[in-house]
Amino acid sequence: MKMKHKVLSTAVASALALGALAPAAHATEVSAEIGAASMYYWRGFDLGGGAAVWGDLSVSASGFYAGIWTSSGDEALGTEYDLYVGYGTEIGDFGIDISYATYVYPEVEISPGDVAELILGLSYGPAFLSYHYGLEDLEDYWYAMVGVNVGDFTLAYGQHEFEYSHVDVTYNYNDNLSFTLGLVVDDVDGEFNNDPKFVVSFSLPIEF
């Protein structure tokens, strides 16, 4: 199960991505984005396959949202698309986001619903917390991340159910370009690549 957890990837990676989907109060909005990264970096792991490209399309209204995220994929499972639905809102400085995501890998016949998570995202001012609870083939798996935004930097700590944890330090140069240094904090079994990971990420919104 540990190696399986290592290669399972996610549409929205963290509470930061989910928070970005929180819609306007009443208007229906369609948004899209494309991006690329120097590696497929997922929860402290380099999933292999070299640079990754991705795209996201979502629709939102009155706090609810739904969408599809697709990627060139990773070394083990190939190309990927993810489907997600959720609800997000803010009350003063406090934000909450609850969503469901299912991860689909056509090349290895992983279908919608086979691999899925319930995701809870909380934020207060610059601080945020996300908790991912595995469903179906991810049963008994969980992942949690806590972090804070400090100026142009984001500091985050992530912990897997299988006792692997990491720290990410991200410099957000602007809304489109970021640089992340990922460091392993704890790898109990010592079976993973514990080298530092440096990721350059670029995204670009698509105007309708």
CSV table of C-alpha atoms in Angstrom, one decimal:
chain,number,residue,atom,x,y,z
A,1,MET,CA,0.0,0.0,0.0
A,2,LYS,CA,2.9,2.4,0.7
A,3,MET,CA,4.1,2.4,-2.9
A,4,LYS,CA,0.6,2.8,-4.1
A,5,HIS,CA,0.2,5.8,-2.0
A,6,LYS,CA,3.4,7.2,-3.3
A,7,VAL,CA,2.2,7.4,-6.9
A,8,LEU,CA,-1.4,8.4,-6.5
A,9,SER,CA,-1.7,12.1,-7.5
A,10,THR,CA,-4.4,14.7,-6.9
A,11,ALA,CA,-6.2,17.4,-8.7
A,12,VAL,CA,-5.8,20.2,-6.3
A,13,ALA,CA,-2.7,19.3,-4.3
A,14,SER,CA,-3.4,21.4,-1.3
A,15,ALA,CA,-5.8,23.8,0.4
A,16,LEU,CA,-4.2,26.7,-1.5
A,17,ALA,CA,-5.5,25.3,-4.8
A,18,LEU,CA,-8.9,24.6,-3.4
A,19,GLY,CA,-9.1,28.1,-1.9
A,20,ALA,CA,-8.4,29.6,-5.3
A,21,LEU,CA,-11.6,27.9,-6.6
A,22,ALA,CA,-13.9,29.6,-4.0
A,23,PRO,CA,-16.4,31.4,-6.1
A,24,ALA,CA,-18.1,34.8,-6.0
A,25,ALA,CA,-21.2,35.0,-3.8
A,26,HIS,CA,-24.0,34.7,-6.5
A,27,ALA,CA,-22.7,35.0,-10.0
A,28,THR,CA,-22.1,32.0,-12.2
A,29,GLU,CA,-18.5,32.0,-13.3
A,30,VAL,CA,-16.5,29.8,-15.6
A,31,SER,CA,-12.7,29.8,-15.2
A,32,ALA,CA,-9.8,28.0,-16.8
A,33,GLU,CA,-6.1,27.8,-16.3
A,34,ILE,CA,-3.1,26.0,-17.9
A,35,GLY,CA,0.3,25.5,-16.4
A,36,ALA,CA,3.6,23.6,-16.3
A,37,ALA,CA,6.1,22.5,-13.7
A,38,SER,CA,9.6,21.2,-13.8
A,39,MET,CA,8.5,18.0,-12.1
A,40,TYR,CA,5.2,16.3,-11.0
A,41,TYR,CA,5.6,17.2,-7.3
A,42,TRP,CA,2.9,15.7,-5.1
A,43,ARG,CA,2.8,15.9,-1.3
A,44,GLY,CA,6.6,15.7,-0.9
A,45,PHE,CA,7.3,13.2,-3.8
A,46,ASP,CA,8.7,13.6,-7.3
A,47,LEU,CA,6.4,11.2,-9.2
A,48,GLY,CA,8.7,11.0,-12.1
A,49,GLY,CA,8.1,11.5,-15.8
A,50,GLY,CA,10.0,14.8,-16.0
A,51,ALA,CA,8.2,18.1,-16.5
A,52,ALA,CA,4.5,18.1,-16.2
A,53,VAL,CA,1.8,20.2,-18.0
A,54,TRP,CA,-1.7,20.5,-16.8
A,55,GLY,CA,-5.1,22.3,-17.4
A,56,ASP,CA,-8.1,23.1,-15.2
A,57,LEU,CA,-11.7,24.0,-16.1
A,58,SER,CA,-14.3,24.9,-13.5
A,59,VAL,CA,-17.7,26.4,-13.0
A,60,SER,CA,-18.9,28.0,-9.8
A,61,ALA,CA,-22.0,29.7,-8.4
A,62,SER,CA,-23.2,30.7,-4.9
A,63,GLY,CA,-20.3,29.0,-3.2
A,64,PHE,CA,-20.6,25.7,-5.1
A,65,TYR,CA,-18.1,24.6,-7.7
A,66,ALA,CA,-17.3,21.7,-10.0
A,67,GLY,CA,-14.5,21.0,-12.5
A,68,ILE,CA,-12.0,18.9,-14.3
A,69,TRP,CA,-8.2,18.9,-14.0
A,70,THR,CA,-6.0,17.1,-16.4
A,71,SER,CA,-2.3,16.4,-16.5
A,72,SER,CA,0.4,14.9,-18.7
A,73,GLY,CA,0.7,12.4,-15.8
A,74,ASP,CA,3.4,10.6,-13.9
A,75,GLU,CA,5.9,7.8,-14.5
A,76,ALA,CA,3.9,5.0,-12.9
A,77,LEU,CA,0.3,5.7,-13.9
A,78,GLY,CA,0.5,7.8,-17.0
A,79,THR,CA,-1.9,10.5,-18.1
A,80,GLU,CA,-4.5,11.7,-15.6
A,81,TYR,CA,-7.7,13.6,-15.3
A,82,ASP,CA,-9.5,14.4,-12.1
A,83,LEU,CA,-13.1,15.4,-11.4
A,84,TYR,CA,-14.1,17.5,-8.4
A,85,VAL,CA,-17.1,19.1,-6.7
A,86,GLY,CA,-17.2,21.2,-3.6
A,87,TYR,CA,-18.4,24.2,-1.7
A,88,GLY,CA,-16.4,27.1,-0.2
A,89,THR,CA,-17.3,30.2,1.7
A,90,GLU,CA,-15.7,32.9,3.9
A,91,ILE,CA,-17.0,34.4,7.1
A,92,GLY,CA,-14.8,37.4,8.0
A,93,ASP,CA,-11.2,36.1,8.1
A,94,PHE,CA,-12.3,32.5,8.4
A,95,GLY,CA,-12.7,30.3,5.3
A,96,ILE,CA,-14.0,26.8,4.8
A,97,ASP,CA,-13.9,24.5,1.8
A,98,ILE,CA,-15.3,21.0,1.5
A,99,SER,CA,-14.9,18.9,-1.6
A,100,TYR,CA,-14.9,15.5,-3.2
A,101,ALA,CA,-12.3,14.5,-5.9
A,102,THR,CA,-11.8,11.4,-7.9
A,103,TYR,CA,-8.6,10.6,-9.8
A,104,VAL,CA,-8.7,8.8,-13.1
A,105,TYR,CA,-5.9,7.1,-15.0
A,106,PRO,CA,-7.1,5.8,-18.4
A,107,GLU,CA,-3.8,4.1,-19.3
A,108,VAL,CA,-4.0,1.7,-16.3
A,109,GLU,CA,-7.8,1.5,-16.3
A,110,ILE,CA,-8.4,3.4,-13.1
A,111,SER,CA,-12.0,4.7,-13.6
A,112,PRO,CA,-14.0,7.5,-12.0
A,113,GLY,CA,-14.8,6.6,-8.4
A,114,ASP,CA,-12.1,3.9,-8.1
A,115,VAL,CA,-9.7,6.3,-6.3
A,116,ALA,CA,-11.2,9.3,-4.5
A,117,GLU,CA,-10.8,11.6,-1.5
A,118,LEU,CA,-13.0,13.9,0.7
A,119,ILE,CA,-11.1,17.1,1.3
A,120,LEU,CA,-11.6,19.6,4.1
A,121,GLY,CA,-9.8,23.0,3.8
A,122,LEU,CA,-9.8,25.6,6.6
A,123,SER,CA,-8.1,29.0,6.6
A,124,TYR,CA,-7.9,31.9,9.0
A,125,GLY,CA,-6.1,35.0,7.7
A,126,PRO,CA,-2.8,33.9,6.3
A,127,ALA,CA,-2.9,30.4,7.9
A,128,PHE,CA,-4.4,27.3,6.3
A,129,LEU,CA,-5.1,23.6,7.0
A,130,SER,CA,-6.2,20.8,4.6
A,131,TYR,CA,-7.1,17.2,5.4
A,132,HIS,CA,-7.6,14.5,2.7
A,133,TYR,CA,-9.5,11.4,3.7
A,134,GLY,CA,-9.2,8.4,1.2
A,135,LEU,CA,-12.2,6.6,-0.2
A,136,GLU,CA,-12.5,3.3,-2.2
A,137,ASP,CA,-9.0,2.2,-3.2
A,138,LEU,CA,-7.5,4.8,-0.9
A,139,GLU,CA,-9.4,3.5,2.2
A,140,ASP,CA,-7.5,4.1,5.4
A,141,TYR,CA,-5.2,6.7,3.8
A,142,TRP,CA,-5.1,10.3,5.0
A,143,TYR,CA,-2.9,13.3,4.3
A,144,ALA,CA,-2.8,16.6,6.2
A,145,MET,CA,-1.1,19.9,5.5
A,146,VAL,CA,-0.8,23.0,7.6
A,147,GLY,CA,0.9,26.2,6.5
A,148,VAL,CA,1.0,30.0,6.5
A,149,ASN,CA,1.5,32.7,3.9
A,150,VAL,CA,4.1,35.3,4.8
A,151,GLY,CA,4.5,38.0,2.3
A,152,ASP,CA,5.5,36.4,-1.0
A,153,PHE,CA,6.4,33.1,0.7
A,154,THR,CA,4.3,30.1,1.7
A,155,LEU,CA,5.6,27.7,4.4
A,156,ALA,CA,3.8,24.3,4.7
A,157,TYR,CA,4.2,21.0,6.5
A,158,GLY,CA,2.6,17.8,5.2
A,159,GLN,CA,2.1,14.5,6.9
A,160,HIS,CA,1.0,11.2,5.3
A,161,GLU,CA,-0.7,8.3,7.1
A,162,PHE,CA,2.2,6.1,6.4
A,163,GLU,CA,4.6,8.2,8.5
A,164,TYR,CA,6.2,10.2,5.8
A,165,SER,CA,6.4,14.0,6.3
A,166,HIS,CA,7.8,16.9,4.4
A,167,VAL,CA,8.2,20.7,4.5
A,168,ASP,CA,7.7,23.0,1.5
A,169,VAL,CA,9.0,26.5,1.2
A,170,THR,CA,7.5,28.4,-1.8
A,171,TYR,CA,8.4,31.8,-3.2
A,172,ASN,CA,5.6,33.3,-5.2
A,173,TYR,CA,7.3,35.6,-7.6
A,174,ASN,CA,3.9,36.7,-8.9
A,175,ASP,CA,0.4,35.2,-9.5
A,176,ASN,CA,1.8,33.1,-12.3
A,177,LEU,CA,5.3,32.0,-11.4
A,178,SER,CA,6.5,30.2,-8.2
A,179,PHE,CA,9.6,28.3,-6.9
A,180,THR,CA,9.3,25.5,-4.3
A,181,LEU,CA,11.9,23.8,-2.2
A,182,GLY,CA,10.6,20.5,-0.8
A,183,LEU,CA,12.5,18.8,2.1
A,184,VAL,CA,11.8,15.4,3.7
A,185,VAL,CA,11.3,15.7,7.5
A,186,ASP,CA,10.6,12.0,8.3
A,187,ASP,CA,10.8,8.8,6.3
A,188,VAL,CA,10.4,6.0,8.9
A,189,ASP,CA,11.1,3.1,6.6
A,190,GLY,CA,13.8,5.0,4.5
A,191,GLU,CA,12.4,3.5,1.3
A,192,PHE,CA,11.7,6.8,-0.6
A,193,ASN,CA,13.9,9.4,-2.4
A,194,ASN,CA,14.8,11.8,0.4
A,195,ASP,CA,16.8,14.2,-1.7
A,196,PRO,CA,15.6,17.9,-1.7
A,197,LYS,CA,13.2,18.7,-4.5
A,198,PHE,CA,13.3,22.0,-6.4
A,199,VAL,CA,10.2,22.8,-8.5
A,200,VAL,CA,9.6,25.7,-10.8
A,201,SER,CA,5.8,26.2,-11.6
A,202,PHE,CA,4.1,28.5,-14.1
A,203,SER,CA,0.4,29.0,-14.6
A,204,LEU,CA,-1.7,31.1,-16.9
A,205,PRO,CA,-5.4,31.9,-16.7
A,206,ILE,CA,-7.5,31.6,-19.8
A,207,GLU,CA,-9.9,34.5,-20.4
A,208,PHE,CA,-13.4,33.8,-21.8
